[in-house]
Coordinates of C-alpha atoms and ligand atoms in Angstrom, one line a residue:
M343 CA -56.6 7.1 -32.4
D344 CA -54.2 9.4 -34.1
N345 CA -51.4 8.6 -31.6
E346 CA -51.9 4.9 -32.3
Q347 CA -50.7 5.2 -35.8
A348 CA -47.9 7.7 -35.0
K349 CA -44.7 5.6 -35.0
L350 CA -41.2 6.9 -35.5
P351 CA -39.2 5.4 -38.4
R352 CA -36.4 3.2 -37.0
G353 CA -33.6 5.4 -38.1
I354 CA -35.1 8.4 -36.4
A355 CA -35.8 6.5 -33.2
V356 CA -32.2 5.4 -33.0
W357 CA -31.0 8.9 -33.8
I358 CA -32.9 10.6 -31.0
G359 CA -31.8 7.9 -28.6
V360 CA -28.2 8.5 -29.5
L361 CA -28.7 12.3 -29.3
A362 CA -30.4 12.2 -25.9
M363 CA -27.6 10.0 -24.6
G364 CA -25.0 12.4 -26.0
A365 CA -26.8 15.3 -24.4
A366 CA -26.9 13.6 -21.0
V367 CA -23.1 12.7 -21.2
A368 CA -22.1 16.1 -22.5
V369 CA -24.2 18.3 -20.2
G370 CA -23.0 16.3 -17.2
H371 CA -19.4 16.6 -18.3
L372 CA -19.8 20.4 -18.9
V373 CA -21.4 21.0 -15.5
A374 CA -18.7 18.8 -13.8
G375 CA -16.1 20.9 -15.6
I376 CA -17.6 24.0 -13.9
V377 CA -18.3 22.6 -10.4
E378 CA -16.0 19.6 -9.9
P379 CA -14.1 17.8 -12.8
N380 CA -13.9 14.6 -10.9
A381 CA -17.8 14.5 -10.7
S382 CA -18.2 14.0 -14.4
P383 CA -20.8 11.2 -14.8
V384 CA -18.8 9.3 -17.4
V385 CA -15.6 9.4 -15.3
A386 CA -17.5 8.5 -12.1
V387 CA -19.3 5.6 -13.9
G388 CA -15.9 4.5 -15.3
N389 CA -14.4 4.5 -11.9
A390 CA -17.3 2.7 -10.4
T391 CA -17.2 0.1 -13.1
I392 CA -13.6 -0.7 -12.1
E393 CA -14.6 -0.9 -8.5
V394 CA -17.5 -3.3 -9.0
A395 CA -15.9 -5.3 -11.8
P396 CA -15.3 -8.9 -10.7
P397 CA -11.7 -9.6 -9.8
W398 CA -11.1 -12.0 -12.7
L399 CA -12.3 -9.3 -15.2
E400 CA -10.1 -6.7 -13.6
R401 CA -7.1 -9.0 -13.8
F402 CA -7.9 -10.0 -17.3
A403 CA -8.1 -6.4 -18.3
V404 CA -4.7 -5.5 -16.7
D405 CA -3.0 -8.6 -18.1
T406 CA -4.5 -8.3 -21.6
F407 CA -4.3 -4.6 -22.1
G408 CA -1.6 -3.6 -19.7
K409 CA -1.2 0.2 -19.6
S410 CA -4.0 0.6 -22.1
D411 CA -6.6 -1.0 -19.9
K412 CA -8.2 2.3 -19.0
L413 CA -8.4 3.3 -22.7
V414 CA -10.1 -0.1 -23.4
L415 CA -12.5 0.6 -20.6
A416 CA -13.3 4.1 -22.0
I417 CA -14.0 2.5 -25.4
G418 CA -16.0 -0.2 -23.8
T419 CA -18.1 2.3 -21.9
G420 CA -18.7 4.2 -25.1
I421 CA -19.9 1.1 -26.9
V422 CA -22.2 0.1 -24.0
L423 CA -23.7 3.6 -23.8
L424 CA -24.2 3.6 -27.6
A425 CA -26.0 0.2 -27.4
V426 CA -28.2 1.4 -24.6
A427 CA -29.1 4.6 -26.5
V428 CA -30.0 2.5 -29.6
I429 CA -32.2 0.2 -27.6
A430 CA -33.8 3.0 -25.7
G431 CA -34.6 4.7 -29.0
L432 CA -36.0 1.6 -30.7
L433 CA -38.2 0.9 -27.7
S434 CA -39.7 4.4 -27.9
R435 CA -41.0 4.5 -31.4
R436 CA -44.5 5.3 -30.2
E437 CA -44.2 6.7 -26.7
P438 CA -41.3 8.6 -25.2
W439 CA -41.4 7.0 -21.7
P440 CA -39.2 3.9 -22.3
G441 CA -36.4 6.2 -23.3
M442 CA -37.1 8.5 -20.4
V443 CA -37.0 5.6 -18.0
F444 CA -33.6 4.5 -19.4
A445 CA -32.3 8.1 -19.0
L446 CA -33.6 8.1 -15.4
L447 CA -31.9 4.8 -14.6
L448 CA -28.6 5.8 -16.1
G449 CA -28.7 9.2 -14.4
G450 CA -29.4 7.5 -11.1
L451 CA -26.5 5.2 -11.6
A452 CA -24.2 8.2 -12.3
M453 CA -25.5 9.9 -9.1
I454 CA -24.7 6.8 -7.0
A455 CA -21.3 6.6 -8.6
V456 CA -20.5 10.3 -7.8
L457 CA -22.0 10.2 -4.4
T458 CA -20.0 7.2 -3.3
R459 CA -16.7 8.9 -4.0
P460 CA -15.1 10.1 -0.8
D461 CA -13.4 13.1 -2.3
L462 CA -16.4 14.8 -3.9
G463 CA -18.5 17.3 -2.0
L464 CA -22.3 17.7 -2.2
L465 CA -21.9 20.2 -5.0
A466 CA -20.6 17.4 -7.2
F467 CA -24.2 16.0 -7.1
I468 CA -25.2 18.7 -9.6
A469 CA -23.3 17.1 -12.5
P470 CA -25.1 13.8 -12.6
L471 CA -28.3 15.6 -11.8
A472 CA -27.8 17.7 -14.9
S473 CA -27.1 14.6 -16.9
L474 CA -30.3 13.0 -15.7
A475 CA -32.3 16.1 -16.5
A476 CA -30.7 16.5 -20.0
G477 CA -31.3 12.8 -20.7
V478 CA -34.9 12.7 -19.6
L479 CA -36.1 16.1 -20.9
G480 CA -33.9 15.9 -24.0
F481 CA -35.3 12.6 -24.9
R482 CA -38.9 13.8 -24.4
W483 CA -38.4 16.9 -26.3
L484 CA -36.6 15.3 -29.2
H485 CA -39.3 12.5 -29.3
G486 CA -42.1 15.1 -29.5
A487 CA -40.3 17.0 -32.2
A488 CA -39.6 13.8 -34.1
L489 CA -43.2 12.6 -33.9
R490 CA -44.5 15.9 -35.2
G491 CA -41.9 16.0 -37.9
T492 CA -41.8 12.5 -39.2
A493 CA -44.5 10.2 -37.9
T494 CA -47.9 12.0 -38.1
P495 CA -50.2 12.1 -41.0
A496 CA -49.6 15.9 -41.1
A497 CA -45.8 15.4 -41.5
D498 CA -44.6 16.6 -44.8
G499 CA -41.2 17.1 -46.4
L500 CA -40.9 20.5 -44.8
S501 CA -41.6 19.4 -41.2
R502 CA -39.2 16.5 -41.7
R503 CA -36.5 18.8 -42.9
R504 CA -37.2 21.1 -40.0
F505 CA -36.8 18.2 -37.5
L506 CA -33.6 17.1 -39.0
R507 CA -32.2 20.7 -38.9
T508 CA -33.3 21.1 -35.2
S509 CA -31.7 17.8 -34.3
G510 CA -28.6 18.6 -36.2
G511 CA -28.4 21.8 -34.0
V512 CA -28.8 19.7 -30.9
A513 CA -26.0 17.4 -32.0
A514 CA -23.7 20.4 -32.5
A515 CA -24.6 21.8 -29.1
V516 CA -23.9 18.4 -27.6
G517 CA -20.5 18.3 -29.2
A518 CA -19.7 21.8 -28.0
A519 CA -20.8 21.0 -24.4
G520 CA -18.7 17.9 -24.3
A521 CA -15.7 19.8 -25.6
G522 CA -16.3 22.6 -23.2
G523 CA -16.3 20.0 -20.4
W524 CA -13.0 18.6 -21.4
L525 CA -11.4 22.0 -21.6
L526 CA -12.8 23.0 -18.2
A527 CA -11.6 19.8 -16.6
D528 CA -8.1 20.9 -17.5
R529 CA -8.8 23.9 -15.4
V530 CA -7.6 21.9 -12.3
D531 CA -4.0 22.8 -13.0
S532 CA -2.3 20.0 -11.2
E533 CA 0.9 20.5 -13.3
G534 CA 0.9 24.2 -12.4
S535 CA 0.5 23.4 -8.8
R536 CA 3.3 20.9 -9.0
A537 CA 5.6 23.4 -10.8
A538 CA 4.8 25.9 -8.0
V539 CA 6.0 23.5 -5.4
G540 CA 9.5 24.2 -6.7
S541 CA 12.5 22.3 -5.4
L542 CA 12.2 20.0 -2.5
T543 CA 15.4 19.2 -0.7
P544 CA 16.2 16.9 2.2
S545 CA 16.8 18.6 5.6
A546 CA 20.1 16.8 5.9
P547 CA 22.3 15.3 3.2
P548 CA 21.0 11.7 2.5
P549 CA 23.4 8.8 3.1
P550 CA 25.9 8.8 0.2
T551 CA 25.4 6.2 -2.5
P552 CA 28.4 3.9 -2.8
A553 CA 30.1 3.4 -6.1
G554 CA 29.3 0.3 -8.2
V555 CA 25.6 -0.2 -7.3
D556 CA 24.6 -1.5 -10.7
F557 CA 25.9 -3.1 -13.8
A558 CA 23.9 -0.9 -16.1
G559 CA 26.4 -1.1 -18.9
R560 CA 26.3 -4.8 -18.8
G561 CA 22.6 -5.5 -18.7
T562 CA 21.0 -4.6 -15.4
P563 CA 18.7 -1.6 -15.0
T564 CA 20.2 1.5 -13.5
F565 CA 20.0 1.4 -9.7
I566 CA 17.7 4.4 -9.6
T567 CA 14.7 4.2 -12.0
S568 CA 13.9 7.5 -13.7
N569 CA 10.4 8.8 -13.0
K570 CA 9.4 8.2 -16.6
D571 CA 10.5 4.6 -16.5
F572 CA 9.1 3.8 -13.0
Y573 CA 6.4 1.2 -13.3
R574 CA 2.8 2.4 -12.8
I575 CA -0.2 0.5 -11.4
D576 CA -3.5 2.0 -10.2
T577 CA -7.2 1.6 -10.5
A578 CA -7.6 5.3 -11.5
Y579 CA -9.7 5.7 -14.6
S580 CA -8.6 9.3 -14.9
V581 CA -5.6 10.3 -12.8
P582 CA -6.7 12.4 -9.8
R583 CA -5.6 16.0 -10.4
L584 CA -5.0 17.5 -7.0
L585 CA -3.6 20.9 -5.9
A586 CA -0.9 21.0 -3.3
E587 CA -2.3 24.2 -2.0
E588 CA -5.7 22.6 -1.3
W589 CA -4.5 19.1 -0.3
Q590 CA -5.0 18.0 3.3
L591 CA -4.2 14.8 5.1
R592 CA -6.3 13.8 8.0
I593 CA -5.0 11.2 10.5
H594 CA -7.8 9.9 12.7
G595 CA -9.4 6.8 14.2
M596 CA -7.7 5.0 17.1
V597 CA -5.5 7.9 17.9
D598 CA -5.1 10.1 20.9
R599 CA -5.2 13.4 19.0
E600 CA -6.7 13.7 15.5
R601 CA -4.6 15.8 13.2
T602 CA -4.9 17.4 9.8
Y603 CA -1.8 18.4 7.8
T604 CA -1.6 20.7 4.9
F605 CA 1.1 20.4 2.2
D606 CA 3.0 23.3 3.8
D607 CA 2.8 21.7 7.2
I608 CA 4.6 18.6 5.6
R609 CA 7.2 20.4 3.5
R610 CA 8.2 22.6 6.4
R611 CA 9.1 19.5 8.5
V612 CA 12.4 17.7 8.6
L613 CA 12.4 15.9 5.3
V614 CA 14.5 12.8 4.6
E615 CA 15.4 11.2 1.3
R616 CA 15.7 7.5 1.0
P617 CA 16.2 5.1 -1.9
I618 CA 13.3 2.6 -1.8
T619 CA 12.4 -0.3 -4.0
M620 CA 8.7 -0.7 -4.7
A621 CA 7.2 -3.9 -6.1
C622 CA 3.7 -4.9 -7.2
V623 CA 2.2 -8.1 -6.1
S624 CA 1.0 -8.7 -9.7
N625 CA 4.6 -8.9 -10.9
E626 CA 5.0 -12.3 -12.5
V627 CA 8.4 -14.1 -12.1
G628 CA 10.7 -12.1 -14.4
G629 CA 8.2 -9.3 -14.7
P630 CA 8.6 -5.5 -14.9
Y631 CA 6.6 -4.2 -12.0
I632 CA 9.5 -3.3 -9.7
S633 CA 11.4 0.0 -9.6
T634 CA 13.6 2.0 -7.3
A635 CA 13.5 5.8 -6.6
R636 CA 14.9 8.3 -4.2
F637 CA 11.7 9.2 -2.2
L638 CA 11.6 12.4 -0.2
G639 CA 9.2 12.9 2.7
V640 CA 8.4 12.6 6.3
P641 CA 8.7 9.3 8.2
I642 CA 5.2 8.3 9.0
R643 CA 6.2 7.2 12.4
E644 CA 6.9 10.8 13.3
L645 CA 3.3 11.8 12.3
L646 CA 1.9 8.9 14.3
N647 CA 4.0 9.9 17.3
E648 CA 2.2 13.2 17.2
T649 CA -1.3 11.8 16.9
G650 CA -0.5 8.9 19.3
V651 CA -1.7 5.3 18.5
R652 CA -4.1 3.7 20.8
P653 CA -3.4 0.1 21.9
G654 CA -4.9 -2.5 19.6
A655 CA -4.8 -0.4 16.4
D656 CA -3.0 -3.0 14.4
Q657 CA -3.9 -1.6 10.9
V658 CA -3.3 1.8 9.2
L659 CA -5.9 2.2 6.5
S660 CA -4.9 4.9 4.0
T661 CA -7.4 6.3 1.5
S662 CA -6.7 8.2 -1.8
S663 CA -8.7 11.0 -3.2
D664 CA -10.3 8.6 -5.6
G665 CA -11.4 6.1 -3.0
F666 CA -8.6 3.5 -3.2
T667 CA -7.6 2.1 0.2
A668 CA -4.6 0.1 1.5
G669 CA -4.2 -1.4 4.9
S670 CA -0.7 -1.8 6.3
P671 CA 0.4 -3.3 9.6
T672 CA 0.9 -0.4 12.1
E673 CA 4.1 -2.0 13.3
A674 CA 5.6 -1.7 9.8
L675 CA 4.9 2.0 9.8
L676 CA 6.3 2.4 13.3
D677 CA 9.4 0.2 12.6
P678 CA 12.5 2.4 13.2
R679 CA 14.6 0.2 10.9
R680 CA 12.6 1.0 7.8
D681 CA 11.6 4.4 6.6
A682 CA 7.9 4.2 5.8
L683 CA 7.4 7.6 4.2
L684 CA 4.7 10.1 3.5
A685 CA 6.5 11.0 0.3
I686 CA 6.1 14.3 -1.5
G687 CA 9.2 14.0 -3.7
M688 CA 10.6 11.4 -6.1
N689 CA 14.1 11.5 -7.7
G690 CA 14.6 15.2 -6.9
E691 CA 11.2 16.4 -8.1
P692 CA 7.8 16.8 -6.6
L693 CA 5.9 13.6 -7.0
P694 CA 4.8 13.2 -10.6
I695 CA 0.9 13.4 -11.0
E696 CA 0.6 9.8 -11.9
H697 CA 2.7 8.7 -9.0
G698 CA 0.5 10.4 -6.4
F699 CA 1.0 14.2 -6.4
P700 CA 1.1 15.9 -4.0
A701 CA 1.6 13.0 -1.5
R702 CA 1.7 9.3 -1.3
I703 CA 2.8 6.5 1.1
V704 CA 5.8 4.3 0.4
V705 CA 6.7 1.5 2.8
P706 CA 9.8 -0.6 2.1
G707 CA 9.1 -4.3 2.2
L708 CA 5.4 -4.3 1.6
Y709 CA 3.7 -4.8 -1.8
G710 CA 2.1 -1.6 -3.1
Y711 CA -1.5 -2.7 -2.7
V712 CA -1.2 -2.9 1.1
S713 CA 0.9 0.2 1.5
A714 CA 1.7 2.6 -1.3
T715 CA -1.5 4.8 -1.5
K716 CA -1.0 7.6 -4.1
W717 CA -3.0 10.9 -3.8
V718 CA -3.4 10.0 -0.1
V719 CA -5.8 12.2 1.8
D720 CA -6.8 10.1 4.8
I721 CA -5.1 7.8 7.3
E722 CA -7.2 5.9 9.7
L723 CA -5.8 3.9 12.7
T724 CA -8.0 0.9 12.9
T725 CA -7.9 -2.9 13.2
F726 CA -7.6 -5.7 10.6
A727 CA -10.7 -7.1 12.1
A728 CA -12.7 -4.0 11.4
K729 CA -11.8 -2.9 7.9
Q730 CA -10.3 -4.1 4.6
G731 CA -8.3 -2.4 2.0
Y732 CA -9.4 -2.2 -1.7
W733 CA -7.9 -5.5 -2.9
I734 CA -8.7 -7.7 0.1
P735 CA -12.3 -8.6 -0.7
R736 CA -11.0 -9.1 -4.3
G737 CA -9.0 -12.2 -3.3
W738 CA -5.6 -10.8 -2.2
S739 CA -3.9 -11.4 1.1
V740 CA -4.3 -9.1 4.1
R741 CA -0.6 -9.3 4.9
A742 CA 1.7 -8.9 1.9
P743 CA 5.4 -8.6 2.6
V744 CA 7.5 -8.5 -0.6
K745 CA 8.8 -11.9 -1.4
T746 CA 12.5 -12.6 -1.9
Q747 CA 13.0 -12.7 -5.7
S748 CA 15.4 -12.4 -8.6
R749 CA 15.3 -11.7 -12.3
I750 CA 17.6 -12.2 -15.3
D751 CA 17.8 -9.0 -17.4
A752 CA 20.7 -10.2 -19.7
P753 CA 20.7 -12.0 -21.9
R754 CA 17.2 -11.3 -23.0
D755 CA 14.9 -14.4 -23.4
G756 CA 15.4 -15.7 -26.9
A757 CA 18.6 -13.8 -27.5
S758 CA 21.4 -15.1 -29.6
V759 CA 24.9 -14.3 -28.2
P760 CA 28.5 -15.3 -29.2
A761 CA 29.6 -18.6 -27.6
G762 CA 32.3 -18.4 -24.9
E763 CA 32.0 -16.4 -21.7
V764 CA 28.5 -15.0 -21.5
T765 CA 27.6 -12.2 -19.1
V766 CA 24.4 -13.0 -17.2
A767 CA 23.1 -10.1 -15.2
G768 CA 20.0 -9.0 -13.3
I769 CA 18.4 -7.9 -10.1
A770 CA 17.5 -9.5 -6.8
W771 CA 15.5 -8.1 -4.0
A772 CA 14.4 -8.9 -0.4
P773 CA 13.5 -5.5 0.9
T774 CA 14.0 -4.9 4.7
I775 CA 16.0 -8.2 4.8
G776 CA 18.7 -7.8 2.3
I777 CA 20.3 -10.1 -0.4
A778 CA 23.0 -12.4 0.8
K779 CA 23.7 -14.4 -2.3
V780 CA 22.6 -14.9 -5.9
E781 CA 23.4 -18.0 -7.9
V782 CA 22.9 -18.9 -11.5
R783 CA 23.0 -22.3 -13.3
L784 CA 23.2 -23.3 -16.9
D785 CA 21.1 -26.1 -18.3
G786 CA 20.3 -27.5 -14.9
G787 CA 24.0 -27.9 -14.0
A788 CA 25.8 -26.8 -10.8
W789 CA 24.8 -23.5 -9.1
Q790 CA 27.5 -20.8 -9.6
P791 CA 27.6 -17.7 -7.3
A792 CA 27.1 -14.4 -9.0
E793 CA 29.0 -11.2 -8.2
L794 CA 26.9 -8.8 -6.2
A795 CA 27.0 -5.0 -6.8
A796 CA 27.6 -2.7 -3.8
E797 CA 24.7 -2.7 -1.4
V798 CA 22.9 0.6 -0.8
N799 CA 20.7 -0.5 2.0
D800 CA 18.5 -3.5 2.8
Q801 CA 15.4 -1.7 1.5
T802 CA 16.5 -1.7 -2.1
W803 CA 17.2 -4.2 -4.9
R804 CA 20.6 -5.5 -5.5
M805 CA 22.2 -6.0 -8.9
W806 CA 24.2 -9.1 -9.8
L807 CA 26.4 -10.4 -12.6
A808 CA 27.9 -13.8 -13.5
R809 CA 30.3 -14.8 -16.3
V810 CA 29.2 -18.2 -17.5
P811 CA 31.2 -20.3 -20.0
V812 CA 28.7 -21.3 -22.7
P813 CA 29.3 -23.7 -25.6
R814 CA 27.5 -23.3 -29.0
G815 CA 23.9 -24.3 -29.0
G816 CA 20.6 -23.6 -27.3
H817 CA 20.6 -23.0 -23.5
K818 CA 18.6 -22.2 -20.4
V819 CA 19.9 -20.2 -17.6
E820 CA 18.2 -19.9 -14.1
V821 CA 18.7 -17.7 -11.1
R822 CA 17.9 -17.9 -7.4
A823 CA 18.6 -15.6 -4.5
T824 CA 19.2 -16.1 -0.9
D825 CA 18.3 -13.4 1.6
R826 CA 20.0 -12.5 4.9
S827 CA 17.5 -14.5 6.9
G828 CA 19.0 -17.5 5.1
Y829 CA 16.0 -18.2 3.0
T830 CA 16.7 -19.4 -0.6
Q831 CA 14.0 -18.8 -3.2
T832 CA 11.8 -21.9 -3.7
E833 CA 11.7 -23.4 -7.2
T834 CA 7.9 -23.9 -6.8
R835 CA 6.1 -21.7 -9.2
T836 CA 3.0 -20.0 -7.8
E837 CA 0.5 -17.5 -9.3
V838 CA 0.7 -13.8 -8.3
A839 CA -2.6 -14.1 -6.4
P840 CA -3.1 -14.0 -3.5
D841 CA 0.3 -12.8 -2.1
G842 CA 2.9 -12.7 -4.9
A843 CA 4.6 -15.1 -7.3
T844 CA 7.3 -17.5 -6.4
G845 CA 9.7 -19.6 -8.5
W846 CA 13.0 -19.2 -10.2
H847 CA 13.3 -17.0 -13.2
A848 CA 14.7 -18.8 -16.3
I849 CA 15.4 -17.6 -19.8
N850 CA 16.4 -19.4 -23.0
F851 CA 19.0 -18.2 -25.3
S852 CA 21.3 -19.5 -28.0
A853 CA 25.1 -19.2 -28.4
R854 CA 26.6 -19.2 -31.9
Ligands
MTE1255 N1 -4.6 5.8 -5.1 C1 -4.1 4.6 -5.5 N2 -2.9 4.3 -5.0 C2 -2.3 3.1 -5.3 C3 -2.9 2.2 -6.2 C4 -4.1 2.6 -6.7 O1 -4.8 1.8 -7.5 N3 -4.7 3.8 -6.4 N4 -2.3 1.0 -6.5 C5 -1.3 0.5 -5.6 C6 -0.4 -0.5 -6.2 S1 -1.2 -2.0 -6.5 C7 0.9 -0.4 -6.5 S2 1.9 -1.7 -6.9 C8 1.5 1.0 -6.3 C9 2.2 1.4 -7.6 O2 2.7 2.7 -7.5 P1 3.3 3.4 -8.8 O3 2.2 3.5 -9.8 O4 3.8 4.7 -8.3 O5 4.5 2.5 -9.2 O6 0.6 2.0 -6.0 C10 -0.3 1.6 -5.1 N5 -1.1 2.8 -4.7
MO1256 MO1 0.4 -3.5 -7.1

């Protein structure tokens, strides 16, 4: 039979596989740009990949690539898609159906990824559907054209050139569609919405900050971390771009009265401003994932007083627009001695996009993964027995109060300093408890108390400084903090999982 002999050259088979894949990705991206940018199949599949990735892989990615982990994921996704396209093409040298089946499966995957996102409406479904259609139909059409142009006895130089010209046109269209999608995605003008929020001010002057709260000139960080220097951790593949004017927060579950708040509802309320130290459970001893900002917002207990909390609702599960969840103890949010905030401002500005614009939760004394939901859209009163936050099934503790810790910031590990009196300085924190004492010791000698900077409140870090006489040579200096409950940091080093690292921070330096 004629068809039996018709077989695409390898290069052409690969080319149409790649083209069809490109068409599927680009068309989905373009349609998403029009109906709902967050529904882009590539973005949704990227997000879903993070969610289904085994915990060790996710940790490896964060540890190895740090802030570039999402870029690495994007490149990885690209490589996988390219490989699939090449295989699909090569398997379809005679018949188009293997490639079409691949397109169908990938399109289906994208649909599942989009449909399982909590923030996307049914309309969002159109984007992966368009991807699927472009992939399947695109592949069939290209395959037919390629067979006619390159693999039949009738194929001549002219039909070959015609096929290459046609497919070149398809490639250009794919590029244009993809670029159009990127441009349209920018249409969600989150920055514009943030600018339109204008200035946010507390309803009453915040408690004054005492003088001498840091030793910034002598090696500690500044007491308040600037928004640009504030650490950032999230699972978001692409940062959710929300609009304050469309944002809503629903509080429901084990409440007496369900309530939904708009951004205006929140900003018109009594707003308080509080300095709060946030810490990530993944912070290694001596690590950088801790920062302090002046957060502005509404104490969550005031919102919960309005909805009422039914007896037994021991967990508050908050959900972000991109499906991240955190479960906090209800009692921590109701605690009158700590200001768990629904925050809309940070250091005198509306929340930066990457820190949760237009609203997030901040709870002093709890690690971020059990409390600090950014882009928060839903708060459910529930029980720890009924539901689990995002990181819990991935091997992290249900309860995660921030552990008492300290860090040496000066001298830097490996530094060389003049011998004599050396200034050792750093930070210590025990949020909601307060720091009572910080001590340092040189080369395993006697512990020597450090001078503490002024205390702002017990929800924030405390800076310290010690002047240590140091002879010439190589040295090691260690630090340990004691909190107001009387607990002194244990020397025992533990991993960050499941509930935060322990152990004394030590650095090595030399005096000359
Ligand atoms: N939506 C969302 N919120 C989130 C996360 C996330 O992945 N997604 N990560 C949490 C974690 S683990 C931490 S430590 C803090 C970090 O907040 P930051 O990026 O503003 O410092 O946000 C929390 N809130
Ligand atoms: Mo975290």
